[in-house]
């Protein structure tokens, strides 16, 4: 697990992850205050790149891309020449050298242009060659990054297999080391973006390393003997995304194509995905902005019952919800970019939170935007149906949202076990085992020393919300301990409780992000002139606090047993099984 440590100045206590420390009842506010301001020079660069992206994007017929099922090699070349294929790559390799924040800000623009374009460029940079950037040797970077950054070559990310989707650990592809140090790879991948267009793929396989069954990350190149690009998938949306099967038949991979150390493959895959998931969060921010803009135009112009439909309360409520929720989402997505830019290595939970919250918000926002567009929204000559088709996969790929929720909850519980390691034999690499020890410990009623913490760095005008968040963190810590005490090791099977915990953590993190951002806005513009931001922040925090309360309450009082029993009975019947009268 990633383990960068940020020192807490006052107490000397350290946190490896802001969000993980919340379940310990700790708020390491120095990690999230002050708000991470983007660098001025980089802002100029980003504006320039965004203008080029819009110019190219406007010249592409995105419906035609659906028909052609590819954006066109000429357009890839143009995007590359404009510097849009190597956004974070070091300038010495021909890239733009953007930070995570700058990268995300350009991806917002891609998302406003078109989802297929975003995904082709996202597969390429967010995950395709990210591993080379993060883990590559100087030689590997020099060999591959210049062509990839210039768009002369495209990259892909080959993790998913027929039998290993969410359960990525259990990939079946296998690499076997040869006496000359090279590896021979066999296996099959599926749903691989840029499949037949990609020249360079980061692929993952099992491998025996030092007598242990581990994972390895390999850089594959088009044209390697035995590397076969398979059939293309026909998809609901993102129809220009070249999604393929890949087959590896005795592919000989030279030792210099191994990424990182053999054995570290799973860690490398997860690190790439942690980074990629932020991109999906900030991409969702960009796409949602476009939807809000389209919807405001429509409701302002469309008249019914003798007035613009914008004047109806039921319309205003939808727009108000979209704007305030997006402000919260944007705040937490860019706070997470700030964590990555500050060198906090473990932002795994925050990026998963952004992925889940972003992709679900975008889905509901697109659905509401289509609803407000009325009959027109359903028509193919309007943008909504394509947007809905294109974004439907977002809650599924890069970590299915339910799986991400369980990951968030279980990973957030892990530091509780780590904190107690001095008190018992707790395996820190085994969160589940740790929970068992913790349960015994909690049942033994040993008193933990958890210093109640609060937010002190928010602007005084935001004190009410800061206090509310501090209280929610205390409740989160208490509820988590209660959960573990009640279920002991079985807490790993309590997915409904994990979901509630994950959603509560997400809403606490979002409130913190909003407080940090608005504190910076107050400092910059003054409180009075920031009335609108204050109003939005106030509404967002109130609603988020309400959701946290509701999740925590449902942990005590719910009908989970009934719901799971109804499902099991339905499985037994093998069908719904009821009708007014039989056919
Ligand atoms: S690419 C394919 C995406 N696939 C996935 O995301 C797979 C999902 N599965 C997983 O993430 C893992 O298997 C889970 C863990 C989470 C389920 N960071 O025992 P474990 C460590 C760091 O819990 P499992 C695609 O879709 C963990 O601590 N470490 O593992 C294309 C432990 O380490 P240690 C992590 O139960 C999309 C070890 O691993 C992480 O098997 C294209 C084992 O952990 C982590 N996150 O499952 C998108 N997780 O032993 C393009 C686990 O040391 C987008 N670990 O304690 C472009 C954007 C464009 C935007 C456009 C908008 C319009």
Coordinates of C-alpha atoms and ligand atoms in Angstrom, one line a residue:
X1 CA 0.0 0.0 0.0
X2 CA 1.2 3.5 -0.7
X3 CA 2.6 5.2 2.3
X4 CA 3.7 8.8 1.9
X5 CA 3.4 10.4 5.3
X6 CA 2.4 14.0 5.9
X7 CA 3.4 15.5 9.3
X8 CA 0.8 17.1 11.4
X9 CA 2.5 20.2 12.7
X10 CA 0.8 20.8 16.0
X11 CA 0.5 17.3 17.5
X12 CA 3.3 15.6 15.6
X13 CA 0.9 12.8 14.7
X14 CA 1.1 11.8 11.1
X15 CA -1.5 10.7 8.5
X16 CA -0.8 8.7 5.4
X17 CA -4.3 9.5 4.0
X18 CA -6.7 12.3 4.9
X19 CA -9.8 10.3 4.5
X20 CA -8.5 7.1 6.2
X21 CA -7.8 9.1 9.3
X22 CA -11.4 10.2 9.6
X23 CA -12.5 6.8 10.9
X24 CA -10.0 7.2 13.7
X25 CA -11.8 10.4 14.6
X26 CA -8.9 12.5 13.3
X27 CA -9.1 15.4 11.0
X28 CA -5.7 16.2 9.5
X29 CA -6.8 19.6 8.3
X30 CA -3.3 20.7 7.4
X31 CA -3.6 18.2 4.4
X32 CA -6.7 19.9 3.0
X33 CA -6.2 23.6 4.1
X34 CA -5.3 25.9 2.6
X35 CA -7.1 25.2 -0.7
X36 CA -4.6 24.1 -3.3
X37 CA -4.3 27.1 -5.7
X38 CA -3.3 26.3 -9.3
X39 CA 0.0 27.7 -10.4
X40 CA -0.4 30.9 -12.4
X41 CA 2.0 29.9 -15.2
X42 CA 0.3 26.6 -15.5
X43 CA -3.1 28.3 -15.8
X44 CA -1.9 30.1 -18.8
X45 CA -0.7 26.9 -20.4
X46 CA -4.0 25.2 -19.6
X47 CA -6.0 28.0 -21.2
X48 CA -3.9 27.6 -24.4
X49 CA -4.3 23.8 -24.5
X50 CA -8.1 24.2 -23.8
X51 CA -8.4 26.6 -26.7
X52 CA -6.7 24.2 -29.0
X53 CA -8.8 21.3 -27.8
X54 CA -12.0 23.2 -28.5
X55 CA -10.8 24.2 -31.9
X56 CA -10.1 20.6 -32.9
X57 CA -13.2 19.3 -31.1
X58 CA -15.4 21.7 -32.9
X59 CA -14.0 20.6 -36.2
X60 CA -14.9 16.9 -35.6
X61 CA -18.4 15.6 -36.4
X62 CA -18.9 13.5 -33.3
X63 CA -22.0 11.7 -34.7
X64 CA -19.9 10.7 -37.7
X65 CA -17.3 9.3 -35.3
X66 CA -20.1 7.0 -34.0
X67 CA -20.9 5.9 -37.6
X68 CA -17.2 5.4 -38.5
X69 CA -16.6 3.9 -35.1
X70 CA -13.3 5.7 -34.8
X71 CA -12.3 9.3 -34.3
X72 CA -9.8 9.2 -37.2
X73 CA -6.1 8.8 -37.2
X74 CA -5.8 12.3 -38.7
X75 CA -7.5 13.7 -35.7
X76 CA -5.3 11.8 -33.3
X77 CA -2.3 13.3 -35.1
X78 CA -3.8 16.8 -34.8
X79 CA -4.5 16.3 -31.1
X80 CA -0.9 15.1 -30.7
X81 CA 0.6 18.0 -32.6
X82 CA -1.4 20.4 -30.3
X83 CA 0.2 18.8 -27.3
X84 CA -3.0 17.2 -26.1
X85 CA -1.7 13.6 -26.0
X86 CA 1.1 14.2 -23.5
X87 CA -0.4 16.5 -20.9
X88 CA 1.5 15.4 -17.8
X89 CA 4.6 14.1 -19.6
X90 CA 7.8 15.8 -18.7
X91 CA 8.8 18.5 -21.2
X92 CA 12.1 16.7 -21.8
X93 CA 10.1 13.9 -23.4
X94 CA 8.0 16.4 -25.4
X95 CA 5.1 16.6 -23.1
X96 CA 3.4 19.6 -21.4
X97 CA 4.6 18.8 -17.9
X98 CA 1.2 19.6 -16.3
X99 CA 0.3 18.8 -12.7
X100 CA -2.6 16.6 -11.8
X101 CA -4.7 19.7 -11.4
X102 CA -3.7 21.1 -14.8
X103 CA -4.3 17.7 -16.4
X104 CA -7.7 17.4 -14.9
X105 CA -8.6 20.9 -16.0
X106 CA -7.9 20.0 -19.7
X107 CA -9.8 16.8 -19.3
X108 CA -12.8 18.8 -18.2
X109 CA -12.7 20.5 -21.6
X110 CA -12.3 17.1 -23.4
X111 CA -15.4 16.0 -21.5
X112 CA -17.3 19.0 -22.6
X113 CA -16.4 18.4 -26.2
X114 CA -17.3 14.7 -26.4
X115 CA -17.2 11.6 -24.3
X116 CA -15.6 9.3 -26.9
X117 CA -12.8 11.8 -27.5
X118 CA -12.3 11.9 -23.8
X119 CA -12.1 8.2 -23.4
X120 CA -9.7 7.6 -26.3
X121 CA -7.4 10.3 -24.8
X122 CA -8.1 9.0 -21.3
X123 CA -7.3 5.4 -22.1
X124 CA -4.1 6.7 -23.7
X125 CA -2.9 9.0 -20.9
X126 CA -4.9 8.4 -17.7
X127 CA -4.1 4.7 -17.7
X128 CA -2.4 3.5 -20.9
X129 CA 1.0 4.9 -20.4
X130 CA 0.6 6.3 -16.9
X131 CA 2.6 3.3 -15.6
X132 CA 5.6 4.2 -17.7
X133 CA 5.4 7.8 -16.3
X134 CA 5.0 6.6 -12.7
X135 CA 7.2 3.5 -12.6
X136 CA 9.3 3.5 -15.8
X137 CA 13.1 3.6 -15.8
X138 CA 14.8 6.5 -17.6
X139 CA 15.5 4.2 -20.5
X140 CA 11.8 3.1 -20.7
X141 CA 10.7 6.7 -20.6
X142 CA 13.1 7.8 -23.3
X143 CA 12.1 4.9 -25.4
X144 CA 8.3 5.3 -25.3
X145 CA 7.2 8.6 -23.9
X146 CA 8.2 10.9 -26.8
X147 CA 6.1 9.1 -29.4
X148 CA 3.2 8.6 -27.0
X149 CA 3.2 12.3 -25.9
X150 CA 3.3 13.4 -29.5
X151 CA 0.3 11.2 -30.4
X152 CA 2.5 9.3 -33.0
X153 CA 1.7 6.2 -30.9
X154 CA -1.4 5.4 -28.9
X155 CA -1.4 3.5 -25.6
X156 CA -3.8 1.0 -24.0
X157 CA -4.3 -0.6 -20.5
X158 CA -4.7 -4.4 -20.5
X159 CA -5.9 -5.5 -17.1
X160 CA -9.5 -6.8 -17.5
X161 CA -10.1 -10.5 -18.4
X162 CA -13.2 -12.6 -19.0
X163 CA -12.8 -14.1 -15.5
X164 CA -11.3 -11.0 -13.8
X165 CA -13.3 -7.8 -14.0
X166 CA -13.8 -6.3 -10.5
X167 CA -11.7 -9.1 -9.1
X168 CA -8.6 -7.8 -10.8
X169 CA -6.3 -9.6 -8.4
X170 CA -7.3 -12.9 -9.9
X171 CA -6.2 -12.3 -13.5
X172 CA -5.3 -15.6 -15.3
X173 CA -2.8 -14.4 -17.9
X174 CA 0.5 -15.8 -16.9
X175 CA 4.1 -14.7 -17.6
X176 CA 6.9 -17.3 -17.1
X177 CA 10.5 -16.1 -16.8
X178 CA 13.0 -17.6 -19.2
X179 CA 16.7 -18.4 -18.6
X180 CA 17.7 -15.3 -20.6
X181 CA 15.6 -13.1 -18.3
X182 CA 12.8 -12.5 -20.8
X183 CA 9.2 -13.5 -20.0
X184 CA 6.8 -15.6 -22.0
X185 CA 3.2 -14.4 -21.7
X186 CA 0.0 -16.3 -22.3
X187 CA -3.6 -15.2 -21.7
X188 CA -6.6 -13.2 -22.9
X189 CA -7.8 -9.7 -22.1
X190 CA -11.2 -8.2 -22.9
X191 CA -12.8 -4.7 -23.1
X192 CA -9.5 -3.1 -23.9
X193 CA -9.8 0.5 -25.2
X194 CA -7.7 1.6 -28.2
X195 CA -7.4 -2.2 -28.8
X196 CA -6.5 -2.3 -32.5
X197 CA -5.2 1.3 -32.6
X198 CA -2.8 1.0 -29.7
X199 CA 0.9 0.6 -30.3
X200 CA 2.0 0.3 -26.6
X201 CA 0.0 -1.6 -23.9
X202 CA 0.6 -1.9 -20.2
X203 CA -0.5 -5.4 -19.5
X204 CA -0.8 -7.4 -16.2
X205 CA -0.3 -11.1 -15.5
X206 CA 0.4 -13.6 -12.8
X207 CA 4.1 -14.6 -12.4
X208 CA 6.1 -16.7 -10.1
X209 CA 8.6 -14.4 -8.4
X210 CA 11.0 -15.8 -5.7
X211 CA 8.8 -18.9 -5.5
X212 CA 5.6 -16.9 -4.8
X213 CA 2.6 -16.4 -7.1
X214 CA 2.6 -12.6 -7.7
X215 CA 1.8 -10.1 -10.5
X216 CA 3.9 -8.5 -13.1
X217 CA 3.4 -5.4 -15.3
X218 CA 4.7 -5.7 -18.8
X219 CA 5.0 -3.2 -21.6
X220 CA 3.7 -4.9 -24.8
X221 CA 4.2 -3.5 -28.3
X222 CA 2.0 -4.0 -31.4
X223 CA 3.6 -6.5 -33.7
X224 CA 5.2 -8.7 -31.0
X225 CA 5.0 -12.3 -32.1
X226 CA 1.9 -14.0 -30.6
X227 CA 0.3 -10.7 -29.6
X228 CA -3.0 -10.8 -31.4
X229 CA -5.7 -8.2 -31.5
X230 CA -9.1 -9.9 -31.3
X231 CA -12.7 -9.0 -32.2
X232 CA -14.3 -5.6 -31.5
X233 CA -17.1 -5.2 -29.1
X234 CA -20.3 -3.5 -30.2
X235 CA -21.3 -1.1 -27.5
X236 CA -24.3 1.0 -26.3
X237 CA -22.3 4.2 -26.2
X238 CA -18.8 5.5 -26.8
X239 CA -19.2 3.9 -30.2
X240 CA -16.0 5.4 -31.5
X241 CA -14.0 3.7 -28.8
X242 CA -12.1 0.8 -30.3
X243 CA -12.9 -1.9 -27.6
X244 CA -11.2 -5.2 -28.3
X245 CA -10.1 -8.6 -27.0
X246 CA -6.4 -9.2 -26.9
X247 CA -4.8 -12.6 -27.1
X248 CA -1.3 -13.4 -25.9
X249 CA 0.0 -16.7 -27.3
X250 CA 3.6 -17.3 -26.1
X251 CA 4.4 -13.6 -26.4
X252 CA 8.1 -13.2 -25.6
X253 CA 8.6 -10.0 -23.6
X254 CA 12.2 -8.8 -23.1
X255 CA 13.3 -8.1 -19.6
X256 CA 13.6 -4.4 -20.5
X257 CA 9.8 -4.3 -21.0
X258 CA 9.1 -5.2 -17.4
X259 CA 7.6 -2.2 -15.6
X260 CA 8.8 -1.8 -12.0
X261 CA 9.8 -4.9 -10.2
X262 CA 8.4 -8.3 -11.1
X263 CA 6.0 -9.1 -8.2
X264 CA 4.8 -5.5 -7.9
X265 CA 2.3 -5.7 -10.8
X266 CA -0.9 -5.5 -8.7
X267 CA 0.4 -2.5 -6.8
X268 CA 1.3 -0.8 -10.1
X269 CA -2.1 -1.5 -11.6
X270 CA -3.8 -0.1 -8.5
X271 CA -1.6 3.0 -8.4
X272 CA -2.4 3.7 -12.1
X273 CA -6.1 3.3 -11.4
X274 CA -6.0 5.5 -8.3
X275 CA -4.7 8.2 -10.6
X276 CA -7.1 7.4 -13.4
X277 CA -10.1 7.4 -11.1
X278 CA -9.5 11.1 -10.3
X279 CA -9.7 11.8 -14.1
X280 CA -13.1 10.2 -14.3
X281 CA -14.2 12.4 -11.4
X282 CA -13.0 15.6 -12.9
X283 CA -14.2 14.5 -16.4
X284 CA -17.6 14.1 -14.9
X285 CA -17.3 17.7 -13.6
X286 CA -16.6 18.9 -17.1
X287 CA -19.5 16.9 -18.7
X288 CA -21.9 18.0 -15.9
X289 CA -21.0 21.7 -16.6
X290 CA -21.9 21.2 -20.3
X291 CA -25.2 19.6 -19.3
X292 CA -26.1 22.5 -16.9
X293 CA -25.3 25.1 -19.6
X294 CA -27.4 23.2 -22.2
X295 CA -30.3 23.0 -19.7
X296 CA -30.2 26.6 -18.6
X297 CA -30.3 27.6 -22.3
X298 CA -33.2 25.3 -22.9
X299 CA -35.4 26.2 -19.9
X300 CA -34.8 29.9 -20.5
X301 CA -36.0 29.7 -24.1
X302 CA -38.7 27.1 -23.8
X303 CA -42.1 28.6 -23.0
X304 CA -45.1 26.7 -21.7
X305 CA -48.3 27.9 -19.9
X306 CA -47.3 31.4 -21.0
X307 CA -44.0 31.6 -19.3
X308 CA -40.4 30.3 -19.6
X309 CA -40.3 26.9 -18.0
X310 CA -37.3 28.3 -16.1
X311 CA -39.8 30.1 -13.8
X312 CA -41.4 26.9 -12.5
X313 CA -40.3 25.8 -9.0
X314 CA -39.9 22.1 -10.1
X315 CA -37.4 23.3 -12.8
X316 CA -35.5 25.6 -10.4
X317 CA -35.2 22.8 -7.9
X318 CA -33.4 20.6 -10.5
X319 CA -31.1 23.4 -11.6
X320 CA -30.4 24.4 -8.0
X321 CA -29.5 20.8 -7.2
X322 CA -27.3 20.4 -10.2
X323 CA -25.4 23.6 -9.5
X324 CA -24.9 23.1 -5.8
X325 CA -24.0 19.4 -6.1
X326 CA -21.6 20.1 -8.9
X327 CA -19.9 22.8 -6.7
X328 CA -19.4 20.1 -4.1
X329 CA -18.1 17.6 -6.6
X330 CA -15.8 20.0 -8.3
X331 CA -14.4 21.0 -4.9
X332 CA -13.6 17.5 -3.9
X333 CA -12.2 16.5 -7.3
X334 CA -9.8 19.3 -7.3
X335 CA -8.9 18.9 -3.6
X336 CA -7.9 15.4 -4.6
X337 CA -5.8 16.7 -7.5
X338 CA -4.2 19.0 -4.9
X339 CA -3.4 16.0 -2.7
X340 CA -1.8 14.2 -5.6
X341 CA 0.2 17.4 -6.6
X342 CA 1.3 17.8 -3.0
X343 CA 3.0 14.4 -3.1
X344 CA 0.5 12.6 -0.8
X345 CA 0.9 9.2 -2.3
X346 CA -2.1 7.6 -0.7
X347 CA -5.1 9.3 -2.2
X348 CA -6.6 5.9 -3.1
X349 CA -9.8 6.5 -1.1
X350 CA -10.2 10.1 -2.3
X351 CA -9.9 9.1 -5.9
X352 CA -12.3 6.3 -5.5
X353 CA -14.8 8.7 -3.8
X354 CA -14.4 11.1 -6.7
X355 CA -15.0 8.3 -9.2
X356 CA -18.2 7.1 -7.5
X357 CA -19.6 10.5 -6.6
X358 CA -18.7 12.0 -10.0
X359 CA -20.0 9.2 -12.2
X360 CA -23.3 8.9 -10.3
X361 CA -23.9 12.6 -10.2
X362 CA -23.3 12.8 -13.9
X363 CA -25.8 10.1 -14.6
X364 CA -28.5 11.7 -12.6
X365 CA -27.7 15.1 -14.0
X366 CA -27.9 13.8 -17.5
X367 CA -31.2 12.1 -16.8
X368 CA -32.7 15.3 -15.3
X369 CA -31.3 17.4 -18.2
X370 CA -33.0 15.1 -20.7
X371 CA -36.2 15.3 -18.6
X372 CA -36.2 19.1 -18.7
X373 CA -35.6 19.0 -22.4
X374 CA -38.9 17.1 -22.6
X375 CA -39.7 15.3 -25.9
X376 CA -36.8 17.0 -27.6
X377 CA -34.5 15.5 -25.2
X378 CA -35.4 12.0 -26.5
X379 CA -34.6 12.9 -30.1
X380 CA -31.4 11.9 -31.8
X381 CA -30.8 15.4 -33.2
X382 CA -30.4 16.7 -29.6
X383 CA -27.3 15.8 -27.6
X384 CA -28.9 14.2 -24.5
X385 CA -29.5 10.6 -25.7
X386 CA -25.9 10.3 -26.9
X387 CA -24.6 11.7 -23.7
X388 CA -26.7 9.3 -21.7
X389 CA -25.5 6.3 -23.8
X390 CA -21.9 7.4 -23.6
X391 CA -21.7 8.0 -19.9
X392 CA -23.7 4.8 -18.8
X393 CA -20.4 2.9 -18.6
X394 CA -18.8 5.4 -16.2
X395 CA -20.2 3.9 -13.0
X396 CA -19.1 0.4 -14.3
X397 CA -15.5 0.8 -15.6
X398 CA -12.4 1.8 -13.7
X399 CA -13.8 0.0 -10.7
X400 CA -17.5 -0.7 -10.5
X401 CA -19.1 1.7 -8.0
X402 CA -20.4 -0.9 -5.6
X403 CA -17.0 -2.5 -5.5
X404 CA -15.4 0.9 -5.0
X405 CA -17.8 1.6 -2.0
X406 CA -16.7 -1.7 -0.3
X407 CA -13.1 -0.8 -1.1
X408 CA -13.6 2.7 0.5
X409 CA -15.2 1.4 3.6
X410 CA -12.9 -1.6 4.2
X411 CA -9.7 0.5 3.5
X412 CA -10.9 3.3 5.7
X413 CA -11.4 0.7 8.6
X414 CA -7.8 -0.6 8.1
X415 CA -6.0 2.3 9.9
X416 CA -8.2 1.6 12.9
X417 CA -6.5 -1.8 13.1
X418 CA -3.1 -0.2 12.4
X419 CA -3.6 2.3 15.2
X420 CA -4.2 -0.6 17.6
X421 CA -1.2 -2.6 16.4
X422 CA 0.8 -1.8 19.6
X423 CA -2.0 -3.4 21.6
X424 CA -2.2 -6.8 19.9
X425 CA -0.9 -9.0 17.2
X426 CA -2.5 -7.2 14.3
X427 CA -1.4 -8.1 10.7
X428 CA -1.3 -4.7 9.1
X429 CA -1.3 -6.2 5.6
X430 CA -4.5 -7.9 6.4
X431 CA -7.3 -5.5 7.2
X432 CA -9.8 -8.2 7.7
X433 CA -7.6 -10.0 10.2
X434 CA -6.9 -6.7 11.9
X435 CA -10.6 -6.2 12.3
X436 CA -10.9 -9.5 14.1
X437 CA -8.3 -8.4 16.6
X438 CA -9.9 -5.0 17.0
X439 CA -13.2 -6.7 17.7
X440 CA -11.7 -8.7 20.6
X441 CA -10.0 -5.5 21.8
X442 CA -13.2 -3.5 21.6
X443 CA -15.2 -6.2 23.3
X444 CA -12.6 -6.1 26.1
X445 CA -13.6 -2.5 26.6
X446 CA -10.0 -1.2 26.6
X447 CA -10.2 2.5 26.3
X448 CA -8.7 4.0 23.2
X449 CA -7.1 7.4 23.3
X450 CA -8.7 9.2 20.4
X451 CA -8.3 12.9 20.7
X452 CA -11.5 14.6 19.6
X453 CA -10.5 16.8 16.7
X454 CA -12.2 19.7 15.0
X455 CA -11.7 21.9 12.0
X456 CA -10.0 25.2 13.0
X457 CA -8.7 26.4 9.6
X458 CA -12.1 27.2 8.0
X459 CA -13.1 30.8 7.7
X460 CA -15.0 31.9 10.9
X461 CA -18.0 32.7 8.8
X462 CA -18.2 28.9 8.0
X463 CA -17.8 27.9 11.7
X464 CA -21.3 26.3 11.9
X465 CA -20.5 23.9 9.1
X466 CA -17.0 23.2 10.3
X467 CA -18.4 22.3 13.7
X468 CA -21.0 20.1 12.1
X469 CA -18.3 18.2 10.1
X470 CA -16.2 17.7 13.3
X471 CA -19.2 16.2 15.0
X472 CA -19.9 14.0 12.0
X473 CA -16.3 12.7 12.1
X474 CA -16.7 11.8 15.8
X475 CA -19.9 9.9 15.0
X476 CA -18.3 8.2 12.0
X477 CA -15.5 6.9 14.3
X478 CA -18.0 5.8 17.0
X479 CA -20.3 4.1 14.5
X480 CA -17.3 2.3 12.9
X481 CA -16.3 0.9 16.2
X482 CA -19.8 -0.2 16.9
X483 CA -20.0 -1.9 13.5
X484 CA -16.8 -3.8 14.2
X485 CA -17.9 -4.7 17.7
X486 CA -21.2 -6.1 16.5
X487 CA -20.0 -8.0 13.4
X488 CA -16.4 -8.8 14.2
X489 CA -14.7 -10.4 11.2
X490 CA -18.1 -10.7 9.4
X491 CA -18.0 -6.9 8.8
X492 CA -16.4 -7.8 5.5
X493 CA -19.6 -9.4 4.4
X494 CA -21.8 -6.5 5.6
X495 CA -21.8 -4.7 2.2
X496 CA -24.9 -2.7 2.9
X497 CA -23.3 -1.2 6.0
X498 CA -20.1 -0.7 4.0
X499 CA -22.1 1.2 1.4
X500 CA -23.5 3.5 4.1
X501 CA -20.1 4.1 5.6
X502 CA -18.6 4.8 2.2
X503 CA -21.3 7.3 1.3
X504 CA -21.0 9.0 4.7
X505 CA -17.2 9.3 4.3
X506 CA -17.7 10.7 0.8
X507 CA -20.1 13.3 2.0
X508 CA -17.8 14.3 4.9
X509 CA -14.9 14.7 2.5
X510 CA -17.1 16.7 0.1
X511 CA -18.0 19.1 2.9
X512 CA -14.4 19.5 4.0
X513 CA -13.5 20.3 0.3
X514 CA -16.2 22.9 0.1
X515 CA -15.1 24.5 3.3
X516 CA -11.5 24.7 2.2
X517 CA -12.4 26.1 -1.2
X518 CA -14.9 28.7 0.1
X519 CA -12.4 29.7 2.8
X520 CA -9.9 30.5 0.0
X521 CA -12.6 32.3 -2.0
X522 CA -13.4 34.5 1.1
X523 CA -9.7 35.3 1.6
X524 CA -9.4 36.2 -2.0
X525 CA -12.6 38.1 -2.7
X526 CA -13.8 39.0 0.8
X527 CA -16.9 37.6 2.4
X528 CA -19.5 40.1 1.2
X529 CA -18.7 39.8 -2.5
X530 CA -18.7 36.0 -2.2
X531 CA -22.4 35.9 -1.3
X532 CA -23.3 33.4 -4.1
X533 CA -20.5 31.0 -3.3
X534 CA -21.4 31.2 0.4
X535 CA -25.1 30.5 -0.4
X536 CA -24.2 27.5 -2.6
X537 CA -21.7 26.2 0.0
X538 CA -24.3 26.6 2.8
X539 CA -26.9 24.6 0.8
X540 CA -24.4 21.9 -0.2
X541 CA -23.1 21.4 3.4
X542 CA -26.6 21.3 4.9
X543 CA -27.7 18.7 2.5
X544 CA -24.5 16.6 2.7
X545 CA -24.8 16.7 6.5
X546 CA -28.3 15.5 6.3
X547 CA -27.2 12.6 4.1
X548 CA -24.5 11.7 6.6
X549 CA -27.0 11.7 9.4
X550 CA -29.4 9.6 7.4
X551 CA -26.7 7.0 6.5
X552 CA -25.5 6.7 10.1
X553 CA -29.1 6.4 11.4
X554 CA -29.7 3.6 8.9
X555 CA -26.8 1.7 10.3
X556 CA -28.8 1.3 13.4
X557 CA -32.3 1.0 11.9
X558 CA -32.7 -0.7 8.6
X559 CA -34.6 -3.5 6.9
X560 CA -31.5 -5.1 5.4
X561 CA -32.4 -8.6 6.7
X562 CA -35.8 -8.4 5.0
X563 CA -34.4 -7.2 1.7
X564 CA -31.8 -9.9 1.5
X565 CA -34.4 -12.5 2.6
X566 CA -36.7 -11.3 -0.2
X567 CA -33.9 -11.6 -2.7
X568 CA -33.0 -15.1 -1.5
X569 CA -36.6 -16.3 -1.8
X570 CA -36.8 -14.9 -5.3
X571 CA -33.5 -16.8 -6.2
X572 CA -35.2 -19.9 -4.9
X573 CA -38.3 -19.3 -7.1
X574 CA -36.0 -18.5 -9.9
X575 CA -38.3 -15.7 -11.1
X576 CA -40.5 -12.9 -9.8
X577 CA -43.2 -15.4 -9.4
X578 CA -46.4 -13.4 -8.9
X579 CA -49.2 -12.3 -11.3
X580 CA -52.7 -11.1 -11.1
X581 CA -53.8 -14.3 -12.8
X582 CA -51.9 -16.9 -14.7
X583 CA -51.3 -16.9 -18.5
Ligands
LIG1 S1 -9.6 -0.4 -16.6 C1 -10.0 -1.7 -15.5 C2 -10.5 -1.3 -14.3 N1 -10.5 -2.3 -13.3 C3 -10.7 -2.1 -12.0 O1 -10.8 -0.9 -11.6 C4 -10.6 -3.2 -11.1 C5 -11.4 -3.0 -9.9 N2 -10.8 -3.8 -8.8 C6 -10.0 -3.3 -7.8 O2 -9.7 -2.1 -7.8 C7 -9.4 -4.2 -6.8 O3 -9.4 -5.5 -7.3 C8 -10.2 -4.1 -5.4 C9 -9.4 -4.9 -4.4 C10 -10.4 -2.8 -4.9 C11 -11.6 -4.7 -5.6 N3 -4.6 1.5 -4.1 O4 -7.1 -7.8 -0.7 P1 -7.4 -6.5 -1.5 C12 -4.0 -3.2 -2.2 C13 -3.6 1.0 -3.5 O5 -8.3 -5.5 -0.9 P2 -9.0 -7.4 -3.6 C14 -11.0 0.2 -17.2 O6 -12.1 -0.1 -16.7 C15 -4.5 -3.5 -0.8 O7 -4.2 -2.6 0.1 N4 -3.5 -0.3 -3.1 O8 -7.7 -6.8 -3.0 C16 -11.0 1.1 -18.4 C17 -3.7 -4.8 -0.6 O9 -2.3 -4.4 -0.4 P3 -1.6 -5.1 0.9 C18 -4.6 -1.0 -3.2 O10 -9.9 -7.8 -2.6 C19 -11.5 2.4 -18.1 C20 -3.7 -5.4 -2.0 O11 -3.9 -4.4 -2.9 C21 -5.8 -0.5 -3.9 O12 -8.5 -8.4 -4.6 C22 -11.2 3.5 -19.1 C23 -4.8 -6.4 -2.1 O13 -6.0 -5.8 -1.7 C24 -5.8 0.8 -4.3 N5 -6.8 1.3 -5.0 O14 -9.6 -6.2 -4.5 C25 -11.4 4.8 -18.5 N6 -6.7 -1.5 -3.9 O15 -1.6 -6.5 0.6 C26 -10.8 6.0 -19.1 C27 -6.2 -2.6 -3.3 O16 -0.2 -4.5 0.7 C28 -11.2 7.2 -18.3 N7 -4.9 -2.3 -2.9 O17 -2.3 -4.6 2.1 C29 -10.6 8.4 -18.8 C30 -11.2 9.6 -18.1 C31 -12.0 10.4 -19.0 C32 -13.1 11.2 -18.3 C33 -14.1 11.5 -19.3 C34 -15.4 12.1 -18.8 C35 -16.4 12.4 -19.9

